[in-house]
Coordinates of C-alpha atoms and ligand atoms in Angstrom, one line a residue:
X1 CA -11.3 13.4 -1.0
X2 CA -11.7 11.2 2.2
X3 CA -10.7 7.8 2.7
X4 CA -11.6 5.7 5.7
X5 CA -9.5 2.5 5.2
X6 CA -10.0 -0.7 7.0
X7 CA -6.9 -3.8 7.6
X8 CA -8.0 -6.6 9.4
X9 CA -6.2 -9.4 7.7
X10 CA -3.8 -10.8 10.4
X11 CA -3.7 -10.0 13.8
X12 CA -3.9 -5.9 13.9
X13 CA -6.9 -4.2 13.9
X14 CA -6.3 -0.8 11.9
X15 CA -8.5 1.6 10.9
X16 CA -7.3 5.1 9.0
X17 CA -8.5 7.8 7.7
X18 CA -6.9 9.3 4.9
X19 CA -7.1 13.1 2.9
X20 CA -6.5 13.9 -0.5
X21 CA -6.2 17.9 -1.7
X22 CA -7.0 18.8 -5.0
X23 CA -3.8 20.0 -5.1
X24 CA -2.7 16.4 -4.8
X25 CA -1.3 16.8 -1.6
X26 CA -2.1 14.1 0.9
X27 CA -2.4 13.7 4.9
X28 CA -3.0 11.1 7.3
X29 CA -5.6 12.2 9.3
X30 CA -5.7 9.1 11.7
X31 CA -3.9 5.7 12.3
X32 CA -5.6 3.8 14.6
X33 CA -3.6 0.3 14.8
X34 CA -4.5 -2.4 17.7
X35 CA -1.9 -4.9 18.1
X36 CA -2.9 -8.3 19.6
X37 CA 0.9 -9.2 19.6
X38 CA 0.8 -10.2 23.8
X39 CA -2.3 -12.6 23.6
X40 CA -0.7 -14.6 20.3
X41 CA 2.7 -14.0 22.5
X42 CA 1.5 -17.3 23.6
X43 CA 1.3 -19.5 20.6
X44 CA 4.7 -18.4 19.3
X45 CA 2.8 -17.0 16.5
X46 CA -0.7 -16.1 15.2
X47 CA -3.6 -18.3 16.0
X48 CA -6.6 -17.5 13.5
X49 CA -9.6 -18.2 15.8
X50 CA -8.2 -16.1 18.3
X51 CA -7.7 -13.3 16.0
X52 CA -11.1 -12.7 14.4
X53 CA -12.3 -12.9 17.7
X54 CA -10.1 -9.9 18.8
X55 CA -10.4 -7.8 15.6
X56 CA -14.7 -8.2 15.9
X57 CA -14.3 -7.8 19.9
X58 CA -12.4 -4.7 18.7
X59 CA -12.7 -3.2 15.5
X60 CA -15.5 -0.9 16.5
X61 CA -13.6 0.9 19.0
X62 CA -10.7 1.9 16.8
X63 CA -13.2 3.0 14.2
X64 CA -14.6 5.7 16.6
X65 CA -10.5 6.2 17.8
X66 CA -9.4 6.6 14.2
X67 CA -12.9 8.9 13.3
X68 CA -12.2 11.2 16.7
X69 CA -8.9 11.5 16.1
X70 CA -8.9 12.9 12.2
X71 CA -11.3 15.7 13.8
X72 CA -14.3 14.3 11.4
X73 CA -17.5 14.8 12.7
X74 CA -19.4 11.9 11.1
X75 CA -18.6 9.2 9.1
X76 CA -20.9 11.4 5.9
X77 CA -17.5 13.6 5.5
X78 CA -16.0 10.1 4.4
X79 CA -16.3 9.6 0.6
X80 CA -14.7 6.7 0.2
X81 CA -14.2 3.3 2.1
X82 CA -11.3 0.7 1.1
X83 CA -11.1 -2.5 3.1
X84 CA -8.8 -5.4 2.7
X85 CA -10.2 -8.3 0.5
X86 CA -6.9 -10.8 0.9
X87 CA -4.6 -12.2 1.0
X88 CA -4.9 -12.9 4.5
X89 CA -6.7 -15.1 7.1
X90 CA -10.1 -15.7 6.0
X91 CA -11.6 -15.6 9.3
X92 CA -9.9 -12.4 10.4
X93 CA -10.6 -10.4 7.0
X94 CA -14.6 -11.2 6.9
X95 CA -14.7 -9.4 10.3
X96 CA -12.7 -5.7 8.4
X97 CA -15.3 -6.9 5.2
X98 CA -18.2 -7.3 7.2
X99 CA -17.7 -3.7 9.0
X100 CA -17.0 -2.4 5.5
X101 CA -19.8 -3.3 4.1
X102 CA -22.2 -2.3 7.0
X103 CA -20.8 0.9 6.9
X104 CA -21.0 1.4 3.2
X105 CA -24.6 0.1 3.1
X106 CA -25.6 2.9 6.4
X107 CA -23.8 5.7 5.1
X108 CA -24.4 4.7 1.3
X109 CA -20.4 5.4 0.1
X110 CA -18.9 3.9 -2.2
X111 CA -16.5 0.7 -1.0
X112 CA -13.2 -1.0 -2.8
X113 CA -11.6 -3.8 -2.0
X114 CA -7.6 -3.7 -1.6
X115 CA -5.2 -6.4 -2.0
X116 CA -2.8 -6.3 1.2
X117 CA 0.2 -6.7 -0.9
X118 CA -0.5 -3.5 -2.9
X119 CA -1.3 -2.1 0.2
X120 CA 2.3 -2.7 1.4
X121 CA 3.5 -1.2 -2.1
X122 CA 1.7 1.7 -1.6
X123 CA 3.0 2.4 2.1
X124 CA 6.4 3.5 0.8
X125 CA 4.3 6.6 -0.3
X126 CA 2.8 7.6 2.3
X127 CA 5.3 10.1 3.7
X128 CA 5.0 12.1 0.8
X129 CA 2.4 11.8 -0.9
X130 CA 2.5 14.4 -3.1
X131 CA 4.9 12.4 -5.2
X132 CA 3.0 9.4 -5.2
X133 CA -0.5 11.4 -6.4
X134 CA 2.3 13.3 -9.0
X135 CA 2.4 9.9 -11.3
X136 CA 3.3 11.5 -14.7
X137 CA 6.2 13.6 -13.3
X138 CA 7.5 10.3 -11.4
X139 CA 7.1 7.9 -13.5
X140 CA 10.0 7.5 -15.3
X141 CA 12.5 8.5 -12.7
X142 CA 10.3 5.5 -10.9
X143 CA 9.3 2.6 -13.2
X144 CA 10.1 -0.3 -13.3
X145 CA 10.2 -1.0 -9.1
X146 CA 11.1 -4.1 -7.8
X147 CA 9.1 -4.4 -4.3
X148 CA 10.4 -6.6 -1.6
X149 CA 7.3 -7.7 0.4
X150 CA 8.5 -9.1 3.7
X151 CA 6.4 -9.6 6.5
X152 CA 5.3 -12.5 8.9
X153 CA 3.4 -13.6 6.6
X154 CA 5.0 -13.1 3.1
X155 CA 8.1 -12.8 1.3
X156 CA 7.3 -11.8 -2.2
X157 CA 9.2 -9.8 -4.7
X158 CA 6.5 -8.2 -6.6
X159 CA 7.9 -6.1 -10.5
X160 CA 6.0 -3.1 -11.1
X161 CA 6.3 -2.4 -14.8
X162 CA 3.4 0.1 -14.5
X163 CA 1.6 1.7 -11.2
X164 CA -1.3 -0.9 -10.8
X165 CA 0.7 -3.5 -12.9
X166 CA 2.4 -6.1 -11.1
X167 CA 4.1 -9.6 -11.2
X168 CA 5.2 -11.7 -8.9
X169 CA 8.4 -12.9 -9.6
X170 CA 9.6 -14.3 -6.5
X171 CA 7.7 -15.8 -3.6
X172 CA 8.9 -18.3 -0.9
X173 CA 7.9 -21.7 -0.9
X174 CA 7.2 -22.6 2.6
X175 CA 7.5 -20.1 5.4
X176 CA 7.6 -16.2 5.8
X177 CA 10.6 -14.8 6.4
X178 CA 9.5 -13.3 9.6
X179 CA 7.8 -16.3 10.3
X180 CA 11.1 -17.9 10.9
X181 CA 12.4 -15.0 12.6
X182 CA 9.6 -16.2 15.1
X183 CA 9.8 -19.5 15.0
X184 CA 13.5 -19.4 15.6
X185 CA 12.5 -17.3 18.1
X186 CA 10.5 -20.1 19.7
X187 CA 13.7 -22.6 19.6
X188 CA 15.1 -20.3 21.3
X189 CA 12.6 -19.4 24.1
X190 CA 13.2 -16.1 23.5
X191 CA 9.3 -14.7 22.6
X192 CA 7.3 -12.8 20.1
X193 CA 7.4 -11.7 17.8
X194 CA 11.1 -13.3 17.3
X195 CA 12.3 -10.7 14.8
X196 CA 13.3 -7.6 16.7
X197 CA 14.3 -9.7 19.9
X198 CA 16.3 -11.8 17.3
X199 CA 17.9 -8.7 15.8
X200 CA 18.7 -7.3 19.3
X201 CA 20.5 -10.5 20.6
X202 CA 21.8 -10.6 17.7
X203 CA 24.2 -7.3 18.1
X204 CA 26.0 -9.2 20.5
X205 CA 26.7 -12.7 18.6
X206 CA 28.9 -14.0 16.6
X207 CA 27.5 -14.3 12.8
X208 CA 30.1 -16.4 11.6
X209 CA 30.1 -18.4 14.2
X210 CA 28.0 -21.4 13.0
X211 CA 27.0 -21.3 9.5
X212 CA 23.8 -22.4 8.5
X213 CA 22.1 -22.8 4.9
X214 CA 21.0 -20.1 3.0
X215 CA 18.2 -22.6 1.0
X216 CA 18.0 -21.5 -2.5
X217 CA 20.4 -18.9 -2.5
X218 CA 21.9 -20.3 -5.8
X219 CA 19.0 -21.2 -7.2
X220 CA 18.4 -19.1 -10.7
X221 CA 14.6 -18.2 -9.7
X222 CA 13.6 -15.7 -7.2
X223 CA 12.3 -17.6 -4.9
X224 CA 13.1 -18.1 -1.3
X225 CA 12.6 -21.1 1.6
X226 CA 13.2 -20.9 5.6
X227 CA 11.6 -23.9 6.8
X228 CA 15.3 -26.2 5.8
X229 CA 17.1 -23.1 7.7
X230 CA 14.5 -23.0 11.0
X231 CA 15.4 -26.5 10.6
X232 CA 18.9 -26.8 10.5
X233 CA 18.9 -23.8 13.5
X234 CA 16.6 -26.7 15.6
X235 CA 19.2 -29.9 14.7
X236 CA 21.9 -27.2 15.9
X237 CA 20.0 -26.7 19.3
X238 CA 19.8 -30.4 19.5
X239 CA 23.2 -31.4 18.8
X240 CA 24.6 -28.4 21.4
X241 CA 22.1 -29.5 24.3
X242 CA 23.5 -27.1 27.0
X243 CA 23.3 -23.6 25.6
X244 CA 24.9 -20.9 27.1
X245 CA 23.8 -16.9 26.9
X246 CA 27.1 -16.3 24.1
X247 CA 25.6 -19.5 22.5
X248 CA 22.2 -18.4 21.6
X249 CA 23.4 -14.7 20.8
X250 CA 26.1 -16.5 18.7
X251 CA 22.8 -18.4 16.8
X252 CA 20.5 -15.3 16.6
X253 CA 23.7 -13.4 14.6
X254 CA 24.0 -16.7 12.3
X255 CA 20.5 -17.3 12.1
X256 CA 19.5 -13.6 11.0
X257 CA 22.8 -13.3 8.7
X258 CA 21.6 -16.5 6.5
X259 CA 18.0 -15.3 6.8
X260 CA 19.0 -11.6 5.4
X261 CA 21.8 -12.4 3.3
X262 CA 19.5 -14.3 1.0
X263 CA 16.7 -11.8 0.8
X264 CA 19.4 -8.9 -0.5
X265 CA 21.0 -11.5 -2.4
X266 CA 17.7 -12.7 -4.4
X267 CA 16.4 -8.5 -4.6
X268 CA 19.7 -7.8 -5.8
X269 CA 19.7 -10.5 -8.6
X270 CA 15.9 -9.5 -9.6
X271 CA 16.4 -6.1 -9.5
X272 CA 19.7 -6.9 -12.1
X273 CA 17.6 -8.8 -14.4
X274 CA 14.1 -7.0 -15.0
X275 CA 16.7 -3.4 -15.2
X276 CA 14.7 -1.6 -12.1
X277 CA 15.1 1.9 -11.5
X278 CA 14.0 1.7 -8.2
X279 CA 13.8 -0.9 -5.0
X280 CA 11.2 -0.4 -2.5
X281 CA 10.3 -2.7 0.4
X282 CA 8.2 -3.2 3.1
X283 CA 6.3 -5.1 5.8
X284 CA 7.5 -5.9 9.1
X285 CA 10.7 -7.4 8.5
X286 CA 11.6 -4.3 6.6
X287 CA 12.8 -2.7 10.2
X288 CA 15.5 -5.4 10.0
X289 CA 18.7 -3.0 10.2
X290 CA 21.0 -5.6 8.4
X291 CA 18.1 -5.8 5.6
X292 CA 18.0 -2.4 5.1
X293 CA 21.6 -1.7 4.9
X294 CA 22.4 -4.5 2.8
X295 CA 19.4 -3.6 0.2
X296 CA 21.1 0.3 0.3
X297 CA 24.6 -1.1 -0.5
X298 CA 23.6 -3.3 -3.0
X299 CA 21.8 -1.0 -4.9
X300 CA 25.0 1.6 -4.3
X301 CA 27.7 -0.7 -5.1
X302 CA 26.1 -3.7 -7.2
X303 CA 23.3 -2.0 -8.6
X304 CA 24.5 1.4 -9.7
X305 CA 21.9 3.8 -10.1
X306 CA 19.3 1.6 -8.5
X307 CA 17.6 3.8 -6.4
X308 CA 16.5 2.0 -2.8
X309 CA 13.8 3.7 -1.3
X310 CA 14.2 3.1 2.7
X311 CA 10.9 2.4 3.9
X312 CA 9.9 5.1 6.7
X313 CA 8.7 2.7 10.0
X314 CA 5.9 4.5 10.4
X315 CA 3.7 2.2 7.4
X316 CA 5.9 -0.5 7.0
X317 CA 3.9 -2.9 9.5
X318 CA 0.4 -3.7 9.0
X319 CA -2.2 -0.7 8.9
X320 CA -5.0 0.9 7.5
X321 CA -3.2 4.2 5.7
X322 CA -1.5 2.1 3.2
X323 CA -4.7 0.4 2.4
X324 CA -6.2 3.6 2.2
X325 CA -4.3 5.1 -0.2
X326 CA -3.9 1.7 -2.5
X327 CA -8.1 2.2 -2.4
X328 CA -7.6 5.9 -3.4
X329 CA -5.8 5.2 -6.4
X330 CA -7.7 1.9 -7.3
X331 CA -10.9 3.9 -7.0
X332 CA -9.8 7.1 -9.4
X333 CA -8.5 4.7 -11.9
X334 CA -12.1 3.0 -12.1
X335 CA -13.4 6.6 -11.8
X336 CA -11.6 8.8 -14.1
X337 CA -10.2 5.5 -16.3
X338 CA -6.2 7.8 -16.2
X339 CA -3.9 7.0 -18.5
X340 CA -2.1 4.6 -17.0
X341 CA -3.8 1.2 -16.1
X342 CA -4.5 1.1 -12.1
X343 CA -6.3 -2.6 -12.2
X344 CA -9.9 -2.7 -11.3
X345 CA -9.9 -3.4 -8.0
X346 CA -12.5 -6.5 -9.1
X347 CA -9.5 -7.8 -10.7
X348 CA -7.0 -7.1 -8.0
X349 CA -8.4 -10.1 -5.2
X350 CA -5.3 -12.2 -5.8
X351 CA -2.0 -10.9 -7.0
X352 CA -0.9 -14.4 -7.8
X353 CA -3.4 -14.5 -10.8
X354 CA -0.8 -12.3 -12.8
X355 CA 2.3 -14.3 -11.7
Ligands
KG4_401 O1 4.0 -6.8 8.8 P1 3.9 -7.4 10.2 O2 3.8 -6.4 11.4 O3 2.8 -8.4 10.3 C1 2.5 -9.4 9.4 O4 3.2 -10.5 9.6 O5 1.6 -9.2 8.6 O6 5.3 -8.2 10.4 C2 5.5 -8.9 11.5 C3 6.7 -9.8 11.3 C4 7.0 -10.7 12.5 O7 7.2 -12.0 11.9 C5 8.3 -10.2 13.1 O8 9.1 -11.1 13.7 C6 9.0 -9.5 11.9 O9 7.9 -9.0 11.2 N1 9.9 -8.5 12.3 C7 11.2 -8.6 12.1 C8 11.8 -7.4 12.7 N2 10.8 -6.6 13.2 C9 9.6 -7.3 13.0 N3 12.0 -9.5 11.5 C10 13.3 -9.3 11.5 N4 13.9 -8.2 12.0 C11 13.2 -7.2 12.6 N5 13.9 -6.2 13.1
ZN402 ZN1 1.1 -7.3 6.0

């Protein structure tokens, strides 16, 4: 089976093509992604007009990229089409639902709407796929999951009880964590996105140089805030006024150990109380070295036998293969109604409904 999947809920236009075997064996055919990361460079972050413009300026283009470069001929070897329904910016996913839809309707396929947070879930798969299509045999080795969802745009931890079946049990109140990687970013006149030019600078700093507040860190919910913590980083700038190159390394390092600290510290506790098996994460923030070595020490020291799944860079960031696949399986539950309960992917618009 074929999927052509479609992401246009932020500011990347992606458009994959995905193959499932019989033998439940999957490939990625194509990837297309096109980043509009220079022309929001500007803003300091993503500005939504600008985006739809860009994805509907664009999104036609990397279909025929993404169609050339799995080798299809024509879009009537496709038998499937998933697109991203939300969450996301309305204006930038009606351009991704519009193209869906026309396709659909010209080629008469089938189309399934994807939520972008299970499409992040599902990304952690898509380096081998054969375990992900191999549920039964997984399963229990697998379930429950505690998913750490961190992007510039969200910072969720989302239990999985069952595949298809999830809660959110943790979500931040204000901003993203990667928002305020960027927005510190900003303070700092350093560019965008802030969070690997952060995490660079940040190699060179001193983290306990000047602490700043880790909001909610003691709080007994899972739920996170940055916006007191971009804060306290901007009274910090103001109240240093001449800042030198050691100075703003020495704020990145403090800045990105509060910011990080707190996310391993909230998974940790989440992942303690619902008795996970596993810990995956993903979205852009997830190439964050100090994340990912603090969530794979936690779960080795803390959390023994907690298994946490590194996320391969490939999928973590926004694109189309993730929501692809999330289609795939949404589509065969509907389809074949399998023994364990996918949800519909009517049902699926908004993962908050099930919080
Ligand atoms: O998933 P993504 O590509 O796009 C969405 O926001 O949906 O994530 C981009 C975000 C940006 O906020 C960026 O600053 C952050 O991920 N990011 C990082 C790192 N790399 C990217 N944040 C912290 N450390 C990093 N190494
Ligand atoms: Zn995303």
């Amino acid at each position: 089976m074929k999927i052509l999947g479609i992401e246009t809920s932020c500011d990347d236009t992606a458009v994959a093509i995905l193959e499932i075997l019989p033998s439940r064996k999957g490939r990625v055919l194509s990837n297309v992604v096109s980043s509009q990361v220079k022309l929001h460079a500007h803003y300091g972050g993503v500005f939504p007009a600008l985006a739809a413009r860009e994805h509907a300026k664009n999104i036609d283009k990397v279909f025929k990229l993404a169609l050339k470069e799995s080798g299809l001929k024509s879009l009537d070897e496709i038998d499937l089409i998933a697109v991203t329904r939300g969450p996301g910016l309305i204006v930038s996913l009606l351009i991704g639902v519009a193209f869906a839809r026309t396709l659909a309707w010209k080629y008469q396929k089938p189309l399934i709407g994807v939520n972008h947070l299970e499409g992040h879930i599902c990304s952690n798969w898509l380096k081998s796929i054969r375990v992900l299509t191999n549920f039964k045999t997984q399963r229990s080795k697998v379930l429950p999951a505690l998913n750490l969802i961190v992007s510039g745009g969200h910072t969720e931890l989302v239990l999985m009880k069952e595949y298809g079946q999830y809660k959110i049990v943790g979500e931040t109140l204000d901003d993203a964590a990667g928002e305020a990687f960027d927005k510190v970013a900003r303070l700092l006149n350093l560019g965008y996105p802030g969070g690997p030019i952060i995490s660079r600078l940040a190699k060179e700093g001193n983290a306990e140089k000047y602490p700043l507040p880790q909001p909610m860190a003691n709080s007994k919910n899972f739920n996170f805030s940055y916006s007191g913590l971009k804060t306290a980083v901007l009274y910090l700038l103001r109240d240093l006024k001449k800042i030198t190159p050691q100075m703003k390394a020495d704020i990145a390092a403090s800045f990105q150990k509060a910011a990080i600290e707190v996310l391993v510290k909230k998974t940790a506790n989440a992942a303690h109380q619902f008795k996970v098996k596993t810990i995956f994460l993903s979205g852009g923030v997830s190439a964050n070295k100090l994340l990912r070595e603090g969530l794979a020490q936690a779960a080795k020291q803390e959390l023994k036998g907690v298994k946490f799944f590194k996320p391969s860079l490939d999928y973590t960031t926004d694109n189309a293969a993730m929501i692809a696949l999330a289609g795939f399986f949404n589509y065969r539950a509907q389809k074949e109604k399998t023994d364990f309960s996918w949800k519909s992917a009517e049902a699926d618009a908004n993962l908050k409904l099930s919080s």
